[in-house]
Short mmCIF file of C-alpha atoms and ligand atoms in Angstrom, two decimals:
data_model
loop_
_atom_site.label_atom_id
_atom_site.label_comp_id
_atom_site.label_asym_id
_atom_site.label_seq_id
_atom_site.Cartn_x
_atom_site.Cartn_y
_atom_site.Cartn_z
CA UNK A 1 80.43 145.78 104.19
CA UNK A 2 77.59 143.71 102.75
CA UNK A 3 77.99 143.53 98.96
CA UNK A 4 75.59 140.71 98.05
CA UNK A 5 72.18 139.69 99.37
CA UNK A 6 70.47 136.38 98.55
CA UNK A 7 67.00 135.20 99.48
CA UNK A 8 66.94 131.43 99.65
CA UNK A 9 63.71 129.44 99.33
CA UNK A 10 64.98 126.12 100.65
CA UNK A 11 67.41 124.89 103.28
CA UNK A 12 69.51 123.27 100.53
CA UNK A 13 69.77 126.60 98.72
CA UNK A 14 70.85 128.34 101.95
CA UNK A 15 73.59 125.81 102.63
CA UNK A 16 74.80 125.72 99.02
CA UNK A 17 75.14 129.50 99.02
CA UNK A 18 76.92 129.62 102.38
CA UNK A 19 79.41 126.95 101.26
CA UNK A 20 80.11 128.81 98.01
CA UNK A 21 80.89 132.06 99.81
CA UNK A 22 82.83 130.52 102.68
CA UNK A 23 83.65 132.57 105.79
CA UNK A 24 82.59 135.88 104.25
CA UNK A 25 78.93 134.88 104.23
CA UNK A 26 76.37 134.80 107.03
CA UNK A 27 72.77 133.76 107.61
CA UNK A 28 70.43 136.75 107.82
CA UNK A 29 67.63 135.95 110.29
CA UNK A 30 66.30 138.99 112.20
CA UNK A 31 69.32 141.03 111.12
CA UNK A 32 69.51 142.85 114.47
CA UNK A 33 73.16 141.99 114.88
CA UNK A 34 74.27 141.80 111.25
CA UNK A 35 72.80 145.25 110.53
CA UNK A 36 73.77 146.77 113.89
CA UNK A 37 76.11 149.78 113.92
CA UNK A 38 79.63 148.55 114.89
CA UNK A 39 78.55 144.91 114.46
CA UNK A 40 81.38 142.40 114.74
CA UNK A 41 79.91 140.51 111.74
CA UNK A 42 82.07 141.35 108.76
CA UNK A 43 80.05 139.55 106.12
CA UNK A 44 80.31 140.50 102.45
CA UNK A 45 77.39 138.22 101.56
CA UNK A 46 74.21 137.53 103.50
CA UNK A 47 71.60 134.88 102.83
CA UNK A 48 68.10 135.63 104.06
CA UNK A 49 66.92 132.41 105.73
CA UNK A 50 63.45 133.53 106.83
CA UNK A 51 61.50 131.93 103.97
CA UNK A 52 63.16 128.53 104.31
CA UNK A 53 63.82 128.42 108.04
CA UNK A 54 61.32 127.10 110.56
CA UNK A 55 59.07 129.67 112.15
CA UNK A 56 56.85 127.40 114.19
CA UNK A 57 56.69 126.33 117.84
CA UNK A 58 55.42 122.81 118.33
CA UNK A 59 54.88 120.40 121.19
CA UNK A 60 56.58 117.02 120.78
CA UNK A 61 56.46 113.78 122.77
CA UNK A 62 59.56 114.93 124.65
CA UNK A 63 58.76 118.61 125.11
CA UNK A 64 58.93 121.60 122.82
CA UNK A 65 60.62 122.50 119.53
CA UNK A 66 61.13 126.11 118.60
CA UNK A 67 61.97 127.03 115.00
CA UNK A 68 65.25 128.95 114.78
CA UNK A 69 63.57 131.91 113.04
CA UNK A 70 60.95 132.38 115.75
CA UNK A 71 61.33 135.93 117.05
CA UNK A 72 61.51 136.78 120.76
CA UNK A 73 58.13 138.51 120.62
CA UNK A 74 56.44 135.65 118.80
CA UNK A 75 57.79 133.22 121.42
CA UNK A 76 56.48 135.42 124.23
CA UNK A 77 53.00 135.24 122.69
CA UNK A 78 53.04 131.44 122.89
CA UNK A 79 51.80 129.97 126.17
CA UNK A 80 53.81 126.76 125.74
CA UNK A 81 57.15 128.59 126.22
CA UNK A 82 58.42 127.71 129.73
CA UNK A 83 58.73 130.43 132.37
CA UNK A 84 62.55 130.33 132.49
CA UNK A 85 62.75 131.11 128.76
CA UNK A 86 60.05 133.80 128.92
CA UNK A 87 62.09 135.57 131.58
CA UNK A 88 65.24 135.42 129.44
CA UNK A 89 63.41 136.63 126.31
CA UNK A 90 62.39 139.71 128.26
CA UNK A 91 66.02 140.61 128.95
CA UNK A 92 65.78 142.18 125.48
CA UNK A 93 63.97 145.25 126.78
CA UNK A 94 63.04 146.83 123.46
CA UNK A 95 59.89 145.52 121.86
CA UNK A 96 61.15 146.67 118.46
CA UNK A 97 64.25 144.50 118.94
CA UNK A 98 62.15 141.56 120.21
CA UNK A 99 59.98 141.82 117.09
CA UNK A 100 63.03 141.20 114.89
CA UNK A 101 65.57 139.22 116.95
CA UNK A 102 65.34 135.46 116.46
CA UNK A 103 66.13 132.71 118.94
CA UNK A 104 68.42 130.91 116.46
CA UNK A 105 70.33 134.12 115.77
CA UNK A 106 70.83 134.67 119.49
CA UNK A 107 72.21 131.17 120.02
CA UNK A 108 74.52 131.45 117.00
CA UNK A 109 75.94 134.79 118.12
CA UNK A 110 77.18 133.49 121.50
CA UNK A 111 77.71 136.97 122.96
CA UNK A 112 79.18 137.14 126.45
CA UNK A 113 76.05 139.08 127.46
CA UNK A 114 73.79 136.61 125.67
CA UNK A 115 70.13 136.94 126.55
CA UNK A 116 69.33 133.24 126.13
CA UNK A 117 72.43 131.04 126.15
CA UNK A 118 73.01 130.81 129.92
CA UNK A 119 69.52 129.50 130.58
CA UNK A 120 69.39 127.29 127.48
CA UNK A 121 72.67 125.61 128.49
CA UNK A 122 71.37 125.26 132.05
CA UNK A 123 68.18 123.65 130.70
CA UNK A 124 70.25 121.21 128.57
CA UNK A 125 68.58 122.33 125.37
CA UNK A 126 69.51 120.59 122.12
CA UNK A 127 69.86 122.04 118.65
CA UNK A 128 68.55 120.40 115.50
CA UNK A 129 71.17 121.39 112.96
CA UNK A 130 71.53 120.95 109.21
CA UNK A 131 74.75 120.76 107.18
CA UNK A 132 75.54 120.01 103.55
CA UNK A 133 77.70 116.98 102.74
CA UNK A 134 80.38 117.11 100.04
CA UNK A 135 78.05 115.37 97.61
CA UNK A 136 75.28 117.86 98.27
CA UNK A 137 73.09 115.90 100.68
CA UNK A 138 71.49 117.46 103.74
CA UNK A 139 72.82 116.09 107.04
CA UNK A 140 70.56 116.60 110.05
CA UNK A 141 71.93 116.27 113.55
CA UNK A 142 70.87 116.80 117.16
CA UNK A 143 73.60 118.67 119.02
CA UNK A 144 73.67 119.43 122.76
CA UNK A 145 73.81 123.21 123.07
CA UNK A 146 76.89 123.03 125.33
CA UNK A 147 78.73 121.19 122.51
CA UNK A 148 77.70 123.89 120.03
CA UNK A 149 79.18 126.52 122.34
CA UNK A 150 82.34 124.56 123.24
CA UNK A 151 83.17 123.83 119.57
CA UNK A 152 82.00 127.08 118.03
CA UNK A 153 84.42 126.95 115.07
CA UNK A 154 83.14 123.56 113.93
CA UNK A 155 79.65 124.97 113.37
CA UNK A 156 80.52 128.02 111.30
CA UNK A 157 78.46 126.91 108.28
CA UNK A 158 75.90 124.89 110.20
CA UNK A 159 72.30 126.04 110.06
CA UNK A 160 70.38 125.88 113.33
CA UNK A 161 66.91 124.66 112.35
CA UNK A 162 65.27 124.20 115.77
CA UNK A 163 65.91 124.59 119.47
CA UNK A 164 64.58 121.59 121.45
CA UNK A 165 63.55 121.78 125.09
CA UNK A 166 63.07 118.13 125.97
CA UNK A 167 63.60 118.16 129.74
CA UNK A 168 60.38 119.69 131.06
CA UNK A 169 60.99 118.37 134.60
CA UNK A 170 64.38 120.01 134.92
CA UNK A 171 64.84 123.16 136.98
CA UNK A 172 66.34 126.02 134.95
CA UNK A 173 66.70 129.72 135.72
CA UNK A 174 68.84 132.72 134.89
CA UNK A 175 69.52 136.23 136.12
CA UNK A 176 70.96 139.16 134.21
CA UNK A 177 72.41 141.94 136.37
CA UNK A 178 72.37 145.41 134.81
CA UNK A 179 71.70 148.98 135.89
CA UNK A 180 68.75 149.35 133.51
CA UNK A 181 67.09 146.97 131.06
CA UNK A 182 68.91 148.65 128.13
CA UNK A 183 72.32 148.75 129.83
CA UNK A 184 75.02 146.11 129.28
CA UNK A 185 74.99 143.57 132.12
CA UNK A 186 77.76 143.11 134.68
CA UNK A 187 77.18 139.40 134.52
CA UNK A 188 74.59 136.82 133.44
CA UNK A 189 74.12 133.66 135.51
CA UNK A 190 72.33 130.46 134.50
CA UNK A 191 71.57 127.53 136.80
CA UNK A 192 70.02 124.14 136.03
CA UNK A 193 69.61 120.90 137.99
CA UNK A 194 67.68 117.67 138.43
CA UNK A 195 66.73 116.32 141.83
CA UNK A 196 67.45 112.72 142.73
CA UNK A 197 64.72 111.34 144.97
CA UNK A 198 66.89 108.31 145.81
CA UNK A 199 70.07 110.14 146.75
CA UNK A 200 68.28 113.25 148.05
CA UNK A 201 70.71 115.53 146.23
CA UNK A 202 70.72 117.83 143.24
CA UNK A 203 72.49 116.30 140.27
CA UNK A 204 73.30 117.08 136.64
CA UNK A 205 73.91 120.59 137.90
CA UNK A 206 74.94 123.29 135.45
CA UNK A 207 76.19 126.70 136.43
CA UNK A 208 76.74 129.01 133.48
CA UNK A 209 78.37 132.43 133.55
CA UNK A 210 78.36 135.09 130.85
CA UNK A 211 80.68 138.04 131.27
CA UNK A 212 83.10 139.98 129.07
CA UNK A 213 85.85 139.27 128.10
CA UNK A 214 85.51 135.60 129.07
CA UNK A 215 82.32 134.88 127.13
CA UNK A 216 79.96 132.09 128.15
CA UNK A 217 81.52 129.43 130.39
CA UNK A 218 80.57 126.78 132.93
CA UNK A 219 81.85 126.30 136.47
CA UNK A 220 82.71 122.63 136.01
CA UNK A 221 84.50 122.13 139.35
CA UNK A 222 81.60 123.58 141.30
CA UNK A 223 79.07 121.56 139.29
CA UNK A 224 81.02 118.40 140.11
CA UNK A 225 81.17 119.28 143.82
CA UNK A 226 77.37 119.68 143.97
CA UNK A 227 76.83 116.49 141.95
CA UNK A 228 79.08 114.54 144.33
CA UNK A 229 77.38 115.98 147.43
CA UNK A 230 80.55 117.85 148.50
CA UNK A 231 78.53 121.07 148.39
CA UNK A 232 75.26 120.72 150.28
CA UNK A 233 74.15 124.16 151.33
CA UNK A 234 73.38 127.44 149.60
CA UNK A 235 76.12 129.16 151.63
CA UNK A 236 78.74 126.63 150.50
CA UNK A 237 77.62 127.05 146.91
CA UNK A 238 77.72 130.85 147.13
CA UNK A 239 81.35 130.79 148.25
CA UNK A 240 82.44 128.17 145.69
CA UNK A 241 80.77 130.01 142.78
CA UNK A 242 82.17 133.34 143.88
CA UNK A 243 85.70 131.87 144.13
CA UNK A 244 85.54 130.13 140.73
CA UNK A 245 83.94 132.92 138.69
CA UNK A 246 86.34 134.70 136.34
CA UNK A 247 85.58 138.39 135.98
CA UNK A 248 87.34 141.70 135.38
CA UNK A 249 86.63 145.19 136.66
CA UNK A 250 85.11 147.49 134.05
CA UNK A 251 82.39 150.14 133.72
CA UNK A 252 79.69 147.57 134.58
CA UNK A 253 81.23 146.80 138.00
CA UNK A 254 84.30 145.53 139.81
CA UNK A 255 85.51 141.95 139.55
CA UNK A 256 84.59 141.41 143.23
CA UNK A 257 81.06 142.71 142.65
CA UNK A 258 80.53 140.37 139.68
CA UNK A 259 81.83 137.38 141.66
CA UNK A 260 79.50 138.32 144.50
CA UNK A 261 76.53 138.52 142.08
CA UNK A 262 77.35 135.12 140.59
CA UNK A 263 77.61 133.57 144.06
CA UNK A 264 74.40 135.00 145.47
CA UNK A 265 72.39 134.28 142.31
CA UNK A 266 73.54 130.64 142.31
CA UNK A 267 72.75 130.28 146.02
CA UNK A 268 69.25 131.67 145.42
CA UNK A 269 68.65 129.28 142.52
CA UNK A 270 69.91 126.37 144.63
CA UNK A 271 67.37 127.23 147.35
CA UNK A 272 64.60 127.76 144.77
CA UNK A 273 65.41 124.45 143.12
CA UNK A 274 65.24 122.55 146.41
CA UNK A 275 61.97 124.27 147.27
CA UNK A 276 60.56 123.37 143.85
CA UNK A 277 61.51 119.72 144.49
CA UNK A 278 59.57 119.92 147.73
CA UNK A 279 62.63 119.62 150.06
C1 FAD B 1 70.94 147.67 120.52
C2 FAD B 1 71.21 146.19 120.52
C3 FAD B 1 71.54 145.57 121.72
C4 FAD B 1 71.78 144.18 121.77
N1 FAD B 1 72.08 143.60 122.97
C5 FAD B 1 72.24 142.25 123.02
C6 FAD B 1 72.50 141.62 124.28
O1 FAD B 1 72.64 142.25 125.33
N2 FAD B 1 72.61 140.27 124.29
C7 FAD B 1 72.49 139.51 123.15
O2 FAD B 1 72.58 138.27 123.24
N3 FAD B 1 72.27 140.10 121.96
C8 FAD B 1 72.14 141.44 121.85
N4 FAD B 1 71.91 142.03 120.64
C9 FAD B 1 72.05 141.22 119.41
C10 FAD B 1 70.80 140.62 118.83
O3 FAD B 1 69.70 141.51 118.88
C11 FAD B 1 70.31 139.28 119.44
O4 FAD B 1 71.37 138.46 119.83
C12 FAD B 1 69.42 138.57 118.40
O5 FAD B 1 68.75 137.50 119.02
C13 FAD B 1 70.18 138.05 117.19
O6 FAD B 1 69.25 137.42 116.34
P1 FAD B 1 69.01 137.91 114.83
O7 FAD B 1 67.96 137.02 114.27
O8 FAD B 1 68.75 139.35 114.74
O9 FAD B 1 70.45 137.57 114.21
P2 FAD B 1 71.12 138.11 112.86
O10 FAD B 1 71.63 139.49 113.07
O11 FAD B 1 70.25 137.88 111.69
O12 FAD B 1 72.37 137.10 112.79
C14 FAD B 1 73.32 137.07 113.82
C15 FAD B 1 74.31 135.92 113.61
O13 FAD B 1 73.66 134.68 113.78
C16 FAD B 1 73.86 133.82 112.66
N5 FAD B 1 72.58 133.10 112.48
C17 FAD B 1 71.34 133.64 112.45
N6 FAD B 1 70.40 132.67 112.37
C18 FAD B 1 71.08 131.49 112.34
C19 FAD B 1 70.67 130.14 112.24
N7 FAD B 1 69.37 129.77 112.18
N8 FAD B 1 71.65 129.18 112.24
C20 FAD B 1 72.96 129.51 112.33
N9 FAD B 1 73.39 130.78 112.43
C21 FAD B 1 72.47 131.77 112.42
C22 FAD B 1 74.22 134.76 111.50
O14 FAD B 1 75.06 134.12 110.54
C23 FAD B 1 74.95 135.88 112.23
O15 FAD B 1 76.30 135.53 112.41
C24 FAD B 1 71.68 143.42 120.57
C25 FAD B 1 71.35 144.06 119.36
C26 FAD B 1 71.12 145.42 119.34
C27 FAD B 1 70.76 146.08 118.05
#
């Protein structure tokens, strides 16, 4: 139960407060998860970060930077947001939710049915993060989003300041399979790749799966096989993805059905990606 609420005016204040209260404190951004009925967040203290945290979307030399406290709806209103992210933002079907939910909060939560993580990992997004050193100085860092997810525990008190999309040429896409927009998904699939003109193959491929109870994970063996040219067709990819996907049967579908969805979605993205590269 939340017993204390702080409103911080600066990033330093946010991080000082979070350090003081240790694991029982959380950052309050949109509050859609923290204040949700049956939320897994068991914070006793919350620190409202909206005044101090970045709310702007700006173009940079490399691409785009999105402030962590930008809400889904605000991002959808901005024409510079790439199509793959717009699609993922719309997975949150309720406009009321989109008006409150922030992009930084979504990344930090790392739910297995995450709206945005699969496509952000596929797109090789980076996070601008801020920590507080032992002598009270702010430490800024640029962290690949896959590292943030792989080492979740290391970033418990780290503030996400911005989400950086600095690979505008890269293909990225995701699909969320559910019975209705408000229903929990069976599986979420993200796919990203670059095309090598020299080698005539897709490379730097990322295939990201989100499904309970396994969370968000990558199919590293399959990625490697595509990168090495061992997988060259959509049909080969479909089989490999289906074989490697971990899934369980539950009320959202059988394990076989989820594996099938992951395979066909990846095969479709593979074809789309080649078409987009003009092959
Ligand atoms: C009915 C309902 C259904 C939902 N379904 C889904 C779903 O299918 N998929 C999904 O992904 N989410 C779902 N959510 C959860 C939530 O709406 C989104 O994930 C949202 O984007 C979280 O952002 P927020 O700003 O509301 O986070 P908050 O609730 O404010 O915070 C959530 C967590 O993120 C941390 N945090 C927030 N901002 C930062 C930051 N800048 N840096 C570091 N940590 C931070 C907080 O400490 C906290 O642990 C659902 C919520 C509701 C109410």
